[in-house]
Tab-separated table of C-alpha atoms and ligand atoms in Angstrom:
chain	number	residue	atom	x	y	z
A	1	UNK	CA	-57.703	68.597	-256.299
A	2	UNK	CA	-57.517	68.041	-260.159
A	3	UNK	CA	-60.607	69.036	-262.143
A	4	UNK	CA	-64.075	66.942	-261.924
A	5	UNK	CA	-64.125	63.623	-263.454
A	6	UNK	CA	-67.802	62.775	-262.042
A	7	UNK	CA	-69.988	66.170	-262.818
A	8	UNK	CA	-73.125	66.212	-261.309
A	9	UNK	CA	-75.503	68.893	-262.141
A	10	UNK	CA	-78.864	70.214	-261.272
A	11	UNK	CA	-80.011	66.855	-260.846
A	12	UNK	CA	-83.831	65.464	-259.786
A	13	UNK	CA	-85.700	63.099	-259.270
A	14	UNK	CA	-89.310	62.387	-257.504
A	15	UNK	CA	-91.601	59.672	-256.200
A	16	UNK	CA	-95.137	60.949	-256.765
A	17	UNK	CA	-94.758	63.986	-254.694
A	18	UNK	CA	-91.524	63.099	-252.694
A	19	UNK	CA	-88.589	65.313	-254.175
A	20	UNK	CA	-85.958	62.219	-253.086
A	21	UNK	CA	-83.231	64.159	-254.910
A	22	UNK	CA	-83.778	67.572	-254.754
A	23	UNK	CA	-81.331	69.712	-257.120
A	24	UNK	CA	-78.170	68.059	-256.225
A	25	UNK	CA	-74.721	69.502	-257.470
A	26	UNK	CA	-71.590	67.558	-256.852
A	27	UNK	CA	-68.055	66.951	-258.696
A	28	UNK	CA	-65.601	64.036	-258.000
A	29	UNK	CA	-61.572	64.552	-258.187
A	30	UNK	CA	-59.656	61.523	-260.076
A	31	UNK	CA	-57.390	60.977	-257.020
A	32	UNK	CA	-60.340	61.706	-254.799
A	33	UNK	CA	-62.366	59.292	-252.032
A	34	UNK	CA	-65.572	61.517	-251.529
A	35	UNK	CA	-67.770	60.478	-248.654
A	36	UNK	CA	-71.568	60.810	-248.794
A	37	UNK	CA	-73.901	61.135	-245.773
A	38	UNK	CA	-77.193	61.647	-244.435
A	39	UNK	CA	-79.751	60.400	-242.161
A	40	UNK	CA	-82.297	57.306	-243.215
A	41	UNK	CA	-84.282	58.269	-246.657
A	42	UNK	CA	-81.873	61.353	-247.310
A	43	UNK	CA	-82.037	60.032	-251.245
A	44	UNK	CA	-78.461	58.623	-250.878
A	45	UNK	CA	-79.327	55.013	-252.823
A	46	UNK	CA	-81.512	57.199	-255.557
A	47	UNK	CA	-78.374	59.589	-255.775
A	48	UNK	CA	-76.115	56.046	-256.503
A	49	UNK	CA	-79.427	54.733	-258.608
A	50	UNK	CA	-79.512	57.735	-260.856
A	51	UNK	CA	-75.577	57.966	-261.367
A	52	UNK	CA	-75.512	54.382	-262.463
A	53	UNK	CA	-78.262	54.409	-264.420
A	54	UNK	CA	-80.801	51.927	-262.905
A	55	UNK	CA	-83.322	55.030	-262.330
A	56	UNK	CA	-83.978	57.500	-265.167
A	57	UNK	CA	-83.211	61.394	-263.590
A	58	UNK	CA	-86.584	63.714	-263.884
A	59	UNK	CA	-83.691	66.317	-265.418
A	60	UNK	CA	-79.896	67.486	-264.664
A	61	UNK	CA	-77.171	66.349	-265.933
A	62	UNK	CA	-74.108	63.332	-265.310
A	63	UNK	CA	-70.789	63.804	-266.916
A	64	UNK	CA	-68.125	61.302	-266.536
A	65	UNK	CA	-64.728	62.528	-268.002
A	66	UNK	CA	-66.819	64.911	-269.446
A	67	UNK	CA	-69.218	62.620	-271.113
A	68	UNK	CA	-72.643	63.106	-270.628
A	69	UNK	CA	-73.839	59.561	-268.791
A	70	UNK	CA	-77.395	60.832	-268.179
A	71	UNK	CA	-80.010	58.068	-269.252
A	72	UNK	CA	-77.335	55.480	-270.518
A	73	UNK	CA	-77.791	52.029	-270.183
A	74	UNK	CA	-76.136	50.126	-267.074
A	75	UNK	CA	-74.067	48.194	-269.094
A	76	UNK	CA	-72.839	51.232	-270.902
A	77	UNK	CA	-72.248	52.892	-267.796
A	78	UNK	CA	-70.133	50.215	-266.228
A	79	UNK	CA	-68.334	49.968	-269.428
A	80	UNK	CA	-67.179	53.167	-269.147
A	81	UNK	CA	-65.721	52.772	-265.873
A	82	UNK	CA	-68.245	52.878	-262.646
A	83	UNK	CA	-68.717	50.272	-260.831
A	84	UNK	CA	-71.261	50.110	-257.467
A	85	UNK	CA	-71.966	47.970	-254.980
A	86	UNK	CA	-75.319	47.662	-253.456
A	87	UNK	CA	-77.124	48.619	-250.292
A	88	UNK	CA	-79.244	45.414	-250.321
A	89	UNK	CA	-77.030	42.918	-251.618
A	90	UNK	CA	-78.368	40.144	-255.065
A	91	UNK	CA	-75.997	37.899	-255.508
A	92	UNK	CA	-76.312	34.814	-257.972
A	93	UNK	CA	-77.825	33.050	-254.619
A	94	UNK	CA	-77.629	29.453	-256.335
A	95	UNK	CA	-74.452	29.714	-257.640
A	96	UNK	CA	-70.804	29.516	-256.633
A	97	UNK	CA	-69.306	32.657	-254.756
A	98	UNK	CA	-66.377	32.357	-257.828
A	99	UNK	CA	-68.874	32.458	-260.550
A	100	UNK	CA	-70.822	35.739	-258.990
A	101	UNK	CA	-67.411	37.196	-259.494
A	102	UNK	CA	-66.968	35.644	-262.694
A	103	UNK	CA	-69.511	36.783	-264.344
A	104	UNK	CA	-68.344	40.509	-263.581
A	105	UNK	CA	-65.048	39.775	-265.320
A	106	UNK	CA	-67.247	38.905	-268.397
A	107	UNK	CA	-67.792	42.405	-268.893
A	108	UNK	CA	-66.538	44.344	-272.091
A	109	UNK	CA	-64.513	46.490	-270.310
A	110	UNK	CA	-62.343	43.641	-267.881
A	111	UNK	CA	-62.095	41.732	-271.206
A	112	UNK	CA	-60.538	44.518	-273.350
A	113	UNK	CA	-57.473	43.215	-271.664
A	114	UNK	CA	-57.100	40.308	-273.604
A	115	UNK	CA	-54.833	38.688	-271.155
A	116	UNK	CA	-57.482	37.744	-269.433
A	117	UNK	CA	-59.689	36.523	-271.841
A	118	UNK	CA	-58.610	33.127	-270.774
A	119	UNK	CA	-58.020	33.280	-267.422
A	120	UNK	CA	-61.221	34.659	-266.069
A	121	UNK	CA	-61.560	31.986	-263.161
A	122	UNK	CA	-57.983	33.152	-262.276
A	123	UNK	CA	-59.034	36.620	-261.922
A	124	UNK	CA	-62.008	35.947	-260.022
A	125	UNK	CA	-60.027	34.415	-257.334
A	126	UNK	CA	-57.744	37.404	-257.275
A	127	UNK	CA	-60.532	39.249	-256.432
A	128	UNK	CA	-62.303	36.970	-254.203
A	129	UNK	CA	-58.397	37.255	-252.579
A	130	UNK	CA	-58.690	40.767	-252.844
A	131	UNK	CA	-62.001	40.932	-250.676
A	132	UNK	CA	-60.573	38.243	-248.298
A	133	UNK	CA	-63.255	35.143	-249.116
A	134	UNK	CA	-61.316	33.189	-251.348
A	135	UNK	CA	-61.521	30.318	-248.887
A	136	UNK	CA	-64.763	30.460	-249.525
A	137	UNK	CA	-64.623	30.247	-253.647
A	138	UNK	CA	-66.635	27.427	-254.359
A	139	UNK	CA	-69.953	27.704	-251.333
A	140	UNK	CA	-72.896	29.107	-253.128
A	141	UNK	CA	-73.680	32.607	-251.982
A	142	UNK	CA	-76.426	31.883	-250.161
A	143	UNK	CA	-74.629	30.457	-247.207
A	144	UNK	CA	-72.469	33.777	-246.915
A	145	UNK	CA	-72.739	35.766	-243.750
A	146	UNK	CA	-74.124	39.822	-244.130
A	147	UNK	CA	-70.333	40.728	-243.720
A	148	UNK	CA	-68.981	37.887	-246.211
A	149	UNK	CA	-71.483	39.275	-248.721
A	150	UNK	CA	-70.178	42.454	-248.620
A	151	UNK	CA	-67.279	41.153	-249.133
A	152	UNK	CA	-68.708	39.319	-252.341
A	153	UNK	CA	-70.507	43.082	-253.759
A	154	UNK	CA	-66.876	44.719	-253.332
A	155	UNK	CA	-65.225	41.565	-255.332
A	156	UNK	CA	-67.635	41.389	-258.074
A	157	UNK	CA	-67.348	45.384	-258.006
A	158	UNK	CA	-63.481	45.478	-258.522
A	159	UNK	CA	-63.328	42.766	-261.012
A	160	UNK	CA	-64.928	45.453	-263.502
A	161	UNK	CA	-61.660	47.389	-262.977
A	162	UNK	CA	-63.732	50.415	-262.236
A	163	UNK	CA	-61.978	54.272	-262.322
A	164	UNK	CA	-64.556	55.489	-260.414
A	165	UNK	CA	-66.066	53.046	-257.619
A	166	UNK	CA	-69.418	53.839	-255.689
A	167	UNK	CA	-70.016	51.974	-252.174
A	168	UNK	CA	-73.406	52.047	-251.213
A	169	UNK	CA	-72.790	51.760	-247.278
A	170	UNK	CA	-70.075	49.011	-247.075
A	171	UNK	CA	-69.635	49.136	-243.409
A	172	UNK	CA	-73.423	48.408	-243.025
A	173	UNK	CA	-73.990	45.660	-240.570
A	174	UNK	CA	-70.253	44.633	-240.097
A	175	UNK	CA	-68.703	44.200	-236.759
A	176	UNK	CA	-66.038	47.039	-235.730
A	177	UNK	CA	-63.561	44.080	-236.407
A	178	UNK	CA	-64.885	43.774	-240.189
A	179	UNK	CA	-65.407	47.422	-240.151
A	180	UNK	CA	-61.701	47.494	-240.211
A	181	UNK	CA	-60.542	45.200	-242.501
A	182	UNK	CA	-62.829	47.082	-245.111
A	183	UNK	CA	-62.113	50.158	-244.103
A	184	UNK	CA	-57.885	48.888	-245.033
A	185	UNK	CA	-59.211	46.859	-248.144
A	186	UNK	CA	-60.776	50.257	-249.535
A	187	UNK	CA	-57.803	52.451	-248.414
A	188	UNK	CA	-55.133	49.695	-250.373
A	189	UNK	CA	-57.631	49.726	-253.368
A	190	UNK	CA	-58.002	53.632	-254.029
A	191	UNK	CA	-54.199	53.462	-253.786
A	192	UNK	CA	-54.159	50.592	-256.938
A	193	UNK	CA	-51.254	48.477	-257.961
A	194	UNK	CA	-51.487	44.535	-259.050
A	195	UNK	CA	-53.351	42.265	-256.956
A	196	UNK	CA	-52.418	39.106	-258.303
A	197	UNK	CA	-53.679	39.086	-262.006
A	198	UNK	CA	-56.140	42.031	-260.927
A	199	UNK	CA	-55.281	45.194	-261.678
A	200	UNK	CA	-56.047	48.180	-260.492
A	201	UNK	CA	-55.868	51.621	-261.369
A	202	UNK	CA	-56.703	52.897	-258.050
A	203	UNK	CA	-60.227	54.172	-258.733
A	204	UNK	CA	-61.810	57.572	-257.553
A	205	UNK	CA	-64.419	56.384	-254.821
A	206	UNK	CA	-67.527	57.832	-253.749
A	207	UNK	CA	-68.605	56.037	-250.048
A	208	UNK	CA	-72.047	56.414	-249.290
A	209	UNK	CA	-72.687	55.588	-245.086
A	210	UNK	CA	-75.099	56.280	-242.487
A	211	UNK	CA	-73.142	57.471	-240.011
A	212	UNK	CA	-69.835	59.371	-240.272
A	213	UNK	CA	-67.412	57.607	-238.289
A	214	UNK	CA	-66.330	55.179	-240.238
A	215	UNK	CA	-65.724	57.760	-242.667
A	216	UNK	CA	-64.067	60.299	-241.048
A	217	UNK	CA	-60.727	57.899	-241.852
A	218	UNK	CA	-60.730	57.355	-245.270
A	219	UNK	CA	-62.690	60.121	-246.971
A	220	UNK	CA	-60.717	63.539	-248.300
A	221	UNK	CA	-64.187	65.392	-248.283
A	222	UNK	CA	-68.000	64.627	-247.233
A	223	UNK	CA	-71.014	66.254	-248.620
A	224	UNK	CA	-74.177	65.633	-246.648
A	225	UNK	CA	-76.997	64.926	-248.107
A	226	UNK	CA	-81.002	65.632	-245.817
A	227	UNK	CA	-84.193	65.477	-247.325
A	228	UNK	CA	-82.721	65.403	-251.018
A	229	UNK	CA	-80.526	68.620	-250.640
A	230	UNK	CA	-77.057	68.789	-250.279
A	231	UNK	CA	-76.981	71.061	-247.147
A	232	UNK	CA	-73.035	70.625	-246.416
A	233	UNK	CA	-69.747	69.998	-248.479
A	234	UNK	CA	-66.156	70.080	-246.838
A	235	UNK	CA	-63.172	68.210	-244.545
A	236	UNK	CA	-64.330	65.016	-242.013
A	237	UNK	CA	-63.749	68.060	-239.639
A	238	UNK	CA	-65.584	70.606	-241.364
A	239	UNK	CA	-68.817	68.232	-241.415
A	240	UNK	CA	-69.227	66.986	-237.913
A	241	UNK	CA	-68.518	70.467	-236.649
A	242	UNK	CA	-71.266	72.065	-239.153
A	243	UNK	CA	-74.335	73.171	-237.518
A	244	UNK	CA	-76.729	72.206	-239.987
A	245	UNK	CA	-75.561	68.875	-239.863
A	246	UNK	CA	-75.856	67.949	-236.636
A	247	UNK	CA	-79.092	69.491	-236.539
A	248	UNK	CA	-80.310	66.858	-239.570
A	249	UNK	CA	-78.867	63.911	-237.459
A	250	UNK	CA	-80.267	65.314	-233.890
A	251	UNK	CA	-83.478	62.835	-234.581
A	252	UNK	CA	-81.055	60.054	-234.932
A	253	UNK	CA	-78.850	60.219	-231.833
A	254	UNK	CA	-74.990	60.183	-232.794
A	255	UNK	CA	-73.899	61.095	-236.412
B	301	ADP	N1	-88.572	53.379	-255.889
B	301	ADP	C1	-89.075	54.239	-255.000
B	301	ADP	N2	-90.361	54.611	-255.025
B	301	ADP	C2	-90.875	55.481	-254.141
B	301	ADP	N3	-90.160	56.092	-253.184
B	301	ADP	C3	-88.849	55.776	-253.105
B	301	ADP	C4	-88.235	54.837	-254.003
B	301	ADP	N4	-86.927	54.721	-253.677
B	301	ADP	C5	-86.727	55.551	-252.644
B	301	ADP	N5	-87.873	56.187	-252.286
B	301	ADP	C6	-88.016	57.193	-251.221
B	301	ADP	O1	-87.057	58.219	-251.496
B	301	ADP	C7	-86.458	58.682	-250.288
B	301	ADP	C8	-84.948	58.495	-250.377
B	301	ADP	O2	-84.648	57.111	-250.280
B	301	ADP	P1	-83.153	56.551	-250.377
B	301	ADP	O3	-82.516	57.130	-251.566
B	301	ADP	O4	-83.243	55.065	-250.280
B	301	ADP	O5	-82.511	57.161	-249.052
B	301	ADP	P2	-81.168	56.768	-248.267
B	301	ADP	O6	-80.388	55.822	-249.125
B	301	ADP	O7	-80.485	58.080	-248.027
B	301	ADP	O8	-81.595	56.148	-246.970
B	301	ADP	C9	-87.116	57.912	-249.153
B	301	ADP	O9	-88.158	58.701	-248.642
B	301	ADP	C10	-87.648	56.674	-249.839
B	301	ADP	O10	-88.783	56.155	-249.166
B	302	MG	MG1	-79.559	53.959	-248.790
């Protein structure tokens, strides 16, 4: 693996007395898809909250290509490069399933390539393409199934041309048939190329999921996160043979 392009260092952060990320230390290769795991309130969605900049970190440190990122804006952060999608999905609700995505290619960073500039609905369909819902382009979001709105974060996600893409459970609720066809969009997207008039670099990926199977597939290397502490880091092998881990999902049934 090359050297870190997401640094994360001695990081915290608490909830009155809850420690929900507890000291957490964790780098990111360019080329790399890192998978991130851990049972139900393991501070996964603070770890993604605190990287992109929606919660403030009680102290640590973020570098991304070894800028410090730590209590930047959002929109700074996503201008730089990282794009998430979310656990509990907020889409525009009222408005067109195109013009969610369109308003992601109104960001700074997709329109610094000007060829765009005027093409933006054109783009949005290549990602809406991309995701497999263009069929769907012009139904507000609110009628989209749990599985078509995933479908709509990862979209709306890409068309910020991210380098470094964070998936906050995107198998969550799907079928195993839909489970599949994400699992293949993510694998064609880390490898980039030209979809249509979207381009992609092939983005470094960090996939955040409940349970590791879906995982085990795509990811070069899981850390596992329980009770705020990073208690394991290696191969899909590595982690479902690790003791400690299987003792942190034992509560849970099946990891
Ligand atoms: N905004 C918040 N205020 C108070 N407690 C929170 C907040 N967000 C998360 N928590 C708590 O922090 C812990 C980690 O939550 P979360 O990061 O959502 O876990 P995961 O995504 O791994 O399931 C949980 O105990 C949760 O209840
Ligand atoms: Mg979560």
């Amino acid at each position: 693996m090359g050297e870190a392009f997401l640094e994360v260092m001695g990081l915290n952060k608490q909830f009155g007395g809850l420690k929900a990320v507890n000291d957490v230390n964790f780098s990111v290769a360019r080329e790399e898809i890192l998978g991130l795991i851990g049972p139900n309130g393991a501070g996964k969605t603070t770890l993604v909250r605190l990287i992109t900049g929606i919660l403030k970190a009680d102290s640590g440190s973020i570098l991304f290509k070894k800028r410090e990122i730590t209590g930047k804006k959002t929109w700074d952060i996503v201008n730089r490069g990282i794009a998430c999608t979310f656990q509990n999905m907020r889409p525009f609700r009222r408005l067109p399933i195109i013009a969610n995505v369109m308003v992601s290619c109104l960001s700074p960073r997709a329109m610094k390539r000007g060829e765009w500039v005027k093409r933006i609905e054109a783009k949005a369909m290549d990602a809406l393409e991309f995701a497999g819902i263009s069929d769907m382009a012009l139904e507000d979001a609110s009628t989209l199934s749990q599985g078509d709105l995933k479908r709509l974060e990862v979209a709306r996600a890409i068309a910020t041309e991210p380098e470094l893409l964070i998936l906050d459970e995107p198998f969550g609720g799907l079928s195993p048939a839909e489970t599949e066809l994400m699992a293949k969009s993510i694998h064609r997207l880390h490898k980039g190329g030209r979809f249509g008039r979207l381009h992609s670099e092939g983005p470094a990926m960090i996939i955040i999921e409940h349970k590791l199977q879906q995982l085990m597939k795509i990811a070069d290397r899981i850390i596992v996160l329980n009770f705020g502490t990073i208690i394991a880091d290696g191969t899909p092998v590595e982690i479902v043979n690790n003791s400690k881990v299987i003792e942190a999902y034992l509560g849970e049934g099946e990891i």
